[in-house]
PDB file of C-alpha atoms in Angstrom:
ATOM      1  CA  MET A   1      -5.302  -9.045 -19.818  1.00 61.00           C
ATOM      2  CA  GLU A   2      -2.586  -6.784 -18.464  1.00 85.00           C
ATOM      3  CA  ARG A   3      -2.917  -5.518 -14.888  1.00 93.00           C
ATOM      4  CA  PRO A   4      -1.274  -2.076 -14.907  1.00 96.00           C
ATOM      5  CA  PHE A   5      -3.579  -0.309 -12.425  1.00 97.00           C
ATOM      6  CA  LEU A   6      -3.311   0.074  -8.660  1.00 97.00           C
ATOM      7  CA  ILE A   7      -5.305   2.032  -6.089  1.00 98.00           C
ATOM      8  CA  GLU A   8      -3.490   3.272  -3.001  1.00 98.00           C
ATOM      9  CA  VAL A   9      -3.351   5.932  -0.315  1.00 98.00           C
ATOM     10  CA  ARG A  10      -0.085   7.754   0.282  1.00 96.00           C
ATOM     11  CA  LEU A  11       1.334   8.380   3.720  1.00 96.00           C
ATOM     12  CA  MET A  12       1.784  12.030   4.629  1.00 94.00           C
ATOM     13  CA  GLY A  13       3.497  13.979   7.378  1.00 94.00           C
ATOM     14  CA  GLU A  14       5.174  12.143  10.248  1.00 96.00           C
ATOM     15  CA  THR A  15       4.155   8.647   9.114  1.00 97.00           C
ATOM     16  CA  LYS A  16       5.653   9.267   5.652  1.00 95.00           C
ATOM     17  CA  HIS A  17       8.937  10.480   7.161  1.00 95.00           C
ATOM     18  CA  ILE A  18       9.121   7.492   9.534  1.00 96.00           C
ATOM     19  CA  ALA A  19       8.525   4.991   6.723  1.00 95.00           C
ATOM     20  CA  ARG A  20      10.953   6.646   4.314  1.00 94.00           C
ATOM     21  CA  LYS A  21      13.675   6.839   6.996  1.00 93.00           C
ATOM     22  CA  LEU A  22      13.266   3.129   7.720  1.00 94.00           C
ATOM     23  CA  VAL A  23      13.509   2.274   3.993  1.00 93.00           C
ATOM     24  CA  TYR A  24      16.786   4.165   3.666  1.00 92.00           C
ATOM     25  CA  ASP A  25      18.155   2.895   6.996  1.00 92.00           C
ATOM     26  CA  ILE A  26      17.674  -0.709   5.849  1.00 93.00           C
ATOM     27  CA  TYR A  27      19.067   0.097   2.408  1.00 91.00           C
ATOM     28  CA  HIS A  28      22.272   1.694   3.710  1.00 90.00           C
ATOM     29  CA  LYS A  29      22.922  -0.698   6.568  1.00 93.00           C
ATOM     30  CA  PHE A  30      22.165  -3.962   4.745  1.00 92.00           C
ATOM     31  CA  HIS A  31      22.734  -3.030   1.088  1.00 88.00           C
ATOM     32  CA  VAL A  32      19.341  -4.155  -0.161  1.00 84.00           C
ATOM     33  CA  ARG A  33      17.783  -2.404  -3.139  1.00 74.00           C
ATOM     34  CA  GLY A  34      14.232  -3.644  -3.520  1.00 62.00           C
ATOM     35  CA  SER A  35      12.427  -0.556  -2.197  1.00 62.00           C
ATOM     36  CA  VAL A  36      14.835   2.156  -3.402  1.00 62.00           C
ATOM     37  CA  LEU A  37      15.239   1.411  -7.101  1.00 60.00           C
ATOM     38  CA  HIS A  38      13.168   4.566  -7.429  1.00 66.00           C
ATOM     39  CA  ARG A  39      12.589   7.275  -4.817  1.00 77.00           C
ATOM     40  CA  PRO A  40      10.423   5.486  -2.247  1.00 85.00           C
ATOM     41  CA  VAL A  41       6.848   6.719  -1.899  1.00 92.00           C
ATOM     42  CA  PRO A  42       5.427   5.283   1.348  1.00 95.00           C
ATOM     43  CA  HIS A  43       1.896   4.108   0.623  1.00 96.00           C
ATOM     44  CA  VAL A  44      -0.778   1.557   1.429  1.00 97.00           C
ATOM     45  CA  SER A  45      -2.142  -0.439  -1.498  1.00 96.00           C
ATOM     46  CA  LEU A  46      -5.928  -0.778  -1.320  1.00 97.00           C
ATOM     47  CA  PHE A  47      -6.781  -2.633  -4.535  1.00 96.00           C
ATOM     48  CA  GLY A  48      -4.858  -4.244  -7.377  1.00 94.00           C
ATOM     49  CA  PRO A  49      -2.905  -4.634  -9.435  1.00 95.00           C
ATOM     50  CA  PHE A  50      -5.775  -5.004 -11.882  1.00 95.00           C
ATOM     51  CA  GLY A  51      -6.875  -4.635 -15.461  1.00 95.00           C
ATOM     52  CA  CYS A  52     -10.263  -3.395 -16.594  1.00 95.00           C
ATOM     53  CA  LYS A  53     -12.370  -2.807 -19.686  1.00 93.00           C
ATOM     54  CA  SER A  54     -13.637   0.578 -18.535  1.00 95.00           C
ATOM     55  CA  LEU A  55     -11.458   2.934 -16.518  1.00 96.00           C
ATOM     56  CA  ARG A  56     -14.417   5.315 -16.330  1.00 96.00           C
ATOM     57  CA  GLU A  57     -16.327   2.732 -14.292  1.00 98.00           C
ATOM     58  CA  VAL A  58     -13.385   2.352 -11.921  1.00 98.00           C
ATOM     59  CA  ILE A  59     -13.177   6.120 -11.413  1.00 98.00           C
ATOM     60  CA  HIS A  60     -16.932   6.247 -10.841  1.00 98.00           C
ATOM     61  CA  CYS A  61     -16.640   3.590  -8.101  1.00 98.00           C
ATOM     62  CA  ILE A  62     -13.845   5.511  -6.363  1.00 98.00           C
ATOM     63  CA  GLY A  63     -15.950   8.674  -6.370  1.00 98.00           C
ATOM     64  CA  GLU A  64     -19.119   6.883  -5.305  1.00 98.00           C
ATOM     65  CA  VAL A  65     -17.490   5.306  -2.260  1.00 98.00           C
ATOM     66  CA  GLY A  66     -15.206   8.257  -1.542  1.00 98.00           C
ATOM     67  CA  SER A  67     -18.152  10.677  -1.404  1.00 97.00           C
ATOM     68  CA  LYS A  68     -19.082   9.171   1.975  1.00 97.00           C
ATOM     69  CA  TYR A  69     -15.772  10.098   3.642  1.00 98.00           C
ATOM     70  CA  SER A  70     -13.811  13.306   4.248  1.00 97.00           C
ATOM     71  CA  GLU A  71     -10.674  11.644   5.672  1.00 97.00           C
ATOM     72  CA  LEU A  72      -9.402   8.178   6.538  1.00 98.00           C
ATOM     73  CA  ARG A  73      -7.291   7.639   9.648  1.00 98.00           C
ATOM     74  CA  TYR A  74      -4.760   4.941  10.528  1.00 98.00           C
ATOM     75  CA  SER A  75      -1.832   4.240  12.851  1.00 98.00           C
ATOM     76  CA  LEU A  76       1.555   2.565  12.498  1.00 97.00           C
ATOM     77  CA  ASP A  77       1.690  -0.610  14.547  1.00 92.00           C
ATOM     78  CA  GLY A  78       5.090  -2.320  14.440  1.00 94.00           C
ATOM     79  CA  PHE A  79       6.582  -4.658  11.829  1.00 96.00           C
ATOM     80  CA  ASP A  80       5.751  -7.899  10.062  1.00 95.00           C
ATOM     81  CA  TYR A  81       6.778  -9.823   6.957  1.00 94.00           C
ATOM     82  CA  PHE A  82       5.436 -11.817   4.037  1.00 91.00           C
ATOM     83  CA  GLU A  83       6.775 -15.245   3.200  1.00 86.00           C
ATOM     84  CA  SER A  84       6.568 -16.874  -0.216  1.00 75.00           C
ATOM     85  CA  LYS A  85       6.167 -20.654  -0.223  1.00 61.00           C
ATOM     86  CA  LYS A  86       6.683 -23.292  -2.881  1.00 61.00           C
ATOM     87  CA  LYS A  87       4.453 -26.324  -2.663  1.00 56.00           C
ATOM     88  CA  PHE A  88       4.309 -29.750  -4.249  1.00 53.00           C
ATOM     89  CA  LEU A  89       1.147 -31.790  -3.798  1.00 56.00           C
ATOM     90  CA  PHE A  90       0.012 -29.427  -1.001  1.00 55.00           C
ATOM     91  CA  ILE A  91       3.294 -29.907   0.871  1.00 58.00           C
ATOM     92  CA  THR A  92       5.527 -26.864   1.417  1.00 51.00           C
ATOM     93  CA  THR A  93       8.938 -27.657  -0.073  1.00 53.00           C
ATOM     94  CA  SER A  94      10.618 -24.301   0.548  1.00 50.00           C
ATOM     95  CA  SER A  95       9.863 -20.846   1.928  1.00 67.00           C
ATOM     96  CA  ARG A  96      11.473 -17.454   1.634  1.00 75.00           C
ATOM     97  CA  LYS A  97      10.861 -14.257   3.596  1.00 84.00           C
ATOM     98  CA  ASN A  98      10.729 -11.714   0.807  1.00 86.00           C
ATOM     99  CA  VAL A  99       8.955  -8.606   2.158  1.00 92.00           C
ATOM    100  CA  ILE A 100       9.331  -6.661   5.418  1.00 95.00           C
ATOM    101  CA  PHE A 101       6.674  -4.068   6.128  1.00 96.00           C
ATOM    102  CA  LEU A 102       5.243  -1.592   8.584  1.00 96.00           C
ATOM    103  CA  LYS A 103       1.910  -2.790   9.909  1.00 96.00           C
ATOM    104  CA  ILE A 104      -0.891  -0.320   9.351  1.00 97.00           C
ATOM    105  CA  LYS A 105      -3.789  -0.387  11.801  1.00 97.00           C
ATOM    106  CA  PRO A 106      -6.730   1.082   9.891  1.00 97.00           C
ATOM    107  CA  SER A 107      -9.560   3.028  11.455  1.00 97.00           C
ATOM    108  CA  GLU A 108     -12.984   1.485  11.010  1.00 97.00           C
ATOM    109  CA  GLU A 109     -13.632   4.108   8.315  1.00 97.00           C
ATOM    110  CA  LEU A 110     -10.535   3.139   6.300  1.00 98.00           C
ATOM    111  CA  LYS A 111     -11.339  -0.536   6.728  1.00 96.00           C
ATOM    112  CA  GLU A 112     -14.917  -0.010   5.576  1.00 97.00           C
ATOM    113  CA  PHE A 113     -13.888   2.245   2.686  1.00 97.00           C
ATOM    114  CA  ARG A 114     -11.469  -0.328   1.293  1.00 97.00           C
ATOM    115  CA  TYR A 115     -13.947  -3.169   1.662  1.00 96.00           C
ATOM    116  CA  GLU A 116     -16.820  -1.278   0.049  1.00 97.00           C
ATOM    117  CA  LEU A 117     -14.583  -0.144  -2.826  1.00 97.00           C
ATOM    118  CA  ALA A 118     -13.246  -3.672  -3.339  1.00 95.00           C
ATOM    119  CA  LYS A 119     -16.752  -5.164  -3.513  1.00 95.00           C
ATOM    120  CA  LYS A 120     -17.618  -2.805  -6.353  1.00 96.00           C
ATOM    121  CA  LEU A 121     -14.320  -3.181  -8.222  1.00 96.00           C
ATOM    122  CA  LEU A 122     -14.273  -6.976  -8.066  1.00 94.00           C
ATOM    123  CA  LYS A 123     -17.281  -6.931 -10.409  1.00 94.00           C
ATOM    124  CA  ILE A 124     -15.565  -4.867 -13.119  1.00 95.00           C
ATOM    125  CA  THR A 125     -11.839  -5.743 -12.867  1.00 95.00           C
ATOM    126  CA  ASP A 126      -9.648  -8.825 -13.070  1.00 93.00           C
ATOM    127  CA  THR A 127      -7.464  -8.521  -9.963  1.00 89.00           C
ATOM    128  CA  VAL A 128      -6.017 -11.799  -8.688  1.00 80.00           C
ATOM    129  CA  ASP A 129      -5.683 -10.778  -5.035  1.00 73.00           C
ATOM    130  CA  PHE A 130      -8.159 -13.023  -3.235  1.00 66.00           C
ATOM    131  CA  ASP A 131      -7.942 -11.066   0.031  1.00 73.00           C
ATOM    132  CA  HIS A 132      -9.789  -8.178  -1.595  1.00 76.00           C
ATOM    133  CA  ASP A 133     -13.159  -9.787  -0.893  1.00 78.00           C
ATOM    134  CA  SER A 134     -12.430 -10.048   2.842  1.00 81.00           C
ATOM    135  CA  LYS A 135     -12.979  -7.242   5.319  1.00 84.00           C
ATOM    136  CA  ASP A 136     -10.893  -8.797   8.085  1.00 84.00           C
ATOM    137  CA  LYS A 137      -8.129 -10.711   6.272  1.00 88.00           C
ATOM    138  CA  PHE A 138      -6.865  -7.851   4.131  1.00 93.00           C
ATOM    139  CA  GLU A 139      -3.337  -6.865   5.233  1.00 93.00           C
ATOM    140  CA  PHE A 140      -2.896  -3.093   5.459  1.00 96.00           C
ATOM    141  CA  HIS A 141       0.836  -2.434   5.207  1.00 96.00           C
ATOM    142  CA  THR A 142       3.656  -0.229   3.914  1.00 96.00           C
ATOM    143  CA  THR A 143       6.611  -2.062   2.383  1.00 94.00           C
ATOM    144  CA  LEU A 144      10.075  -1.275   3.791  1.00 94.00           C
ATOM    145  CA  ALA A 145      12.264  -3.873   2.060  1.00 92.00           C
ATOM    146  CA  MET A 146      11.674  -6.622  -0.462  1.00 87.00           C
ATOM    147  CA  LYS A 147      13.096  -9.029  -3.065  1.00 81.00           C
ATOM    148  CA  ASP A 148      16.792  -9.274  -2.116  1.00 83.00           C
ATOM    149  CA  ILE A 149      16.378  -9.624   1.660  1.00 89.00           C
ATOM    150  CA  ASP A 150      16.113 -13.400   2.083  1.00 83.00           C
ATOM    151  CA  ARG A 151      19.657 -14.122   3.292  1.00 88.00           C
ATOM    152  CA  LYS A 152      19.752 -10.883   5.288  1.00 92.00           C
ATOM    153  CA  PHE A 153      16.313 -11.219   6.822  1.00 93.00           C
ATOM    154  CA  GLU A 154      17.376 -12.284  10.323  1.00 94.00           C
ATOM    155  CA  ASN A 155      19.842  -9.414  10.642  1.00 95.00           C
ATOM    156  CA  ILE A 156      17.327  -6.871   9.381  1.00 96.00           C
ATOM    157  CA  TRP A 157      14.649  -8.239  11.686  1.00 95.00           C
ATOM    158  CA  GLU A 158      16.986  -8.019  14.681  1.00 96.00           C
ATOM    159  CA  TYR A 159      17.880  -4.450  13.729  1.00 95.00           C
ATOM    160  CA  LEU A 160      14.216  -3.400  13.590  1.00 95.00           C
ATOM    161  CA  LYS A 161      13.755  -4.496  17.195  1.00 91.00           C
ATOM    162  CA  ASN A 162      15.549  -1.256  18.103  1.00 89.00           C
ATOM    163  CA  TYR A 163      12.590   0.715  16.831  1.00 89.00           C
ATOM    164  CA  GLU A 164       9.336   1.268  18.679  1.00 87.00           C
ATOM    165  CA  ILE A 165       7.001   2.587  16.018  1.00 87.00           C
ATOM    166  CA  LYS A 166       3.881   4.399  17.194  1.00 88.00           C
ATOM    167  CA  SER A 167       2.394   7.175  15.113  1.00 95.00           C
ATOM    168  CA  THR A 168      -0.947   8.145  13.596  1.00 97.00           C
ATOM    169  CA  GLY A 169      -1.811   9.526  10.181  1.00 97.00           C
ATOM    170  CA  VAL A 170      -4.659  10.679   7.951  1.00 97.00           C
ATOM    171  CA  CYS A 171      -5.387   9.942   4.284  1.00 96.00           C
ATOM    172  CA  TYR A 172      -6.909  12.818   2.327  1.00 95.00           C
ATOM    173  CA  ARG A 173      -6.734  11.390  -1.181  1.00 97.00           C
ATOM    174  CA  ILE A 174      -7.257   8.129  -3.042  1.00 98.00           C
ATOM    175  CA  THR A 175      -4.634   7.619  -5.754  1.00 98.00           C
ATOM    176  CA  LEU A 176      -5.127   5.676  -8.995  1.00 98.00           C
ATOM    177  CA  LEU A 177      -1.865   4.596 -10.633  1.00 97.00           C
ATOM    178  CA  LYS A 178      -1.024   3.149 -14.009  1.00 97.00           C
ATOM    179  CA  THR A 179       2.342   1.349 -14.223  1.00 94.00           C
ATOM    180  CA  GLY A 180       3.469   3.169 -11.101  1.00 91.00           C
ATOM    181  CA  LYS A 181       2.520   6.707 -12.169  1.00 95.00           C
ATOM    182  CA  ILE A 182      -0.349   8.814 -10.884  1.00 96.00           C
ATOM    183  CA  MET A 183      -3.270   8.980 -13.297  1.00 97.00           C
ATOM    184  CA  TYR A 184      -5.897  10.490 -11.014  1.00 98.00           C
ATOM    185  CA  GLU A 185      -6.457  11.347  -7.367  1.00 97.00           C
ATOM    186  CA  TYR A 186      -9.813  11.651  -5.667  1.00 98.00           C
ATOM    187  CA  GLU A 187      -9.781  14.357  -3.001  1.00 97.00           C
ATOM    188  CA  LEU A 188     -11.983  13.259  -0.134  1.00 97.00           C
ATOM    189  CA  ALA A 189     -12.608  16.658   1.457  1.00 95.00           C
ATOM    190  CA  THR A 190     -13.593  18.479  -1.745  1.00 96.00           C
ATOM    191  CA  LYS A 191     -15.032  15.445  -3.612  1.00 97.00           C
ATOM    192  CA  ARG A 192     -12.945  16.462  -6.619  1.00 96.00           C
ATOM    193  CA  LEU A 193     -11.264  14.189  -9.151  1.00 97.00           C
ATOM    194  CA  LEU A 194      -7.797  15.527  -9.980  1.00 96.00           C
ATOM    195  CA  ASN A 195      -5.895  14.578 -13.117  1.00 96.00           C
ATOM    196  CA  ARG A 196      -2.163  13.903 -12.934  1.00 94.00           C
ATOM    197  CA  SER A 197      -0.995  17.509 -13.312  1.00 93.00           C
ATOM    198  CA  GLN A 198      -3.607  18.790 -10.843  1.00 94.00           C
ATOM    199  CA  ALA A 199      -2.761  16.074  -8.327  1.00 93.00           C
ATOM    200  CA  ILE A 200       0.957  16.849  -8.399  1.00 89.00           C
ATOM    201  CA  LYS A 201       0.399  20.618  -8.314  1.00 84.00           C
ATOM    202  CA  ARG A 202      -2.104  20.428  -5.481  1.00 68.00           C
ATOM    203  CA  ARG A 203      -0.161  17.870  -3.459  1.00 65.00           C
ATOM    204  CA  VAL A 204      -0.949  18.464   0.198  1.00 52.00           C
ATOM    205  CA  ARG A 205       2.224  19.272   2.144  1.00 49.00           C
ATOM    206  CA  ARG A 206       1.756  17.519   5.448  1.00 47.00           C
TER     207      ARG A 206
END
């Protein structure tokens, strides 16, 4: 089964501007392209990618869990990275640092929202992300650079030491994507489900 769907929250206001500036700073200074092939949209992935038999059930789950919250808060909390590893007979034969990201420190509400949503969606989707069923191991993050950073990692990492990132933000919508494009957004404050055209038209300017 294909896995074209993703659920995320999009950064707004100061946190969005900080993340986008960092993406472009890394891109221009180190000539890496992974996060700027398209106009970067700073976001935090909550669930997916996944496939499903019934999108209506997925939307129902988002609304059911989202109805309990009016906003979801978080803070930016420095940098970290992901490392891909190749193994042979349980022995690591090679490793490569392939993603640099902003660490997101979720509020208890955001943490609980994601966990409750994941528990419901794991029953009706085919995601392969095993961290989804964990409340504490899930890595909230916003990607800054990826894919072509391996040989430049040390220089990028040293450069990021010049930044002291401390900022807070609020999520007002839950976004459902298909192949990278908005399908629907659930508006937490109004409890409304917005289709693509409504979501883009009513985009909160913060």
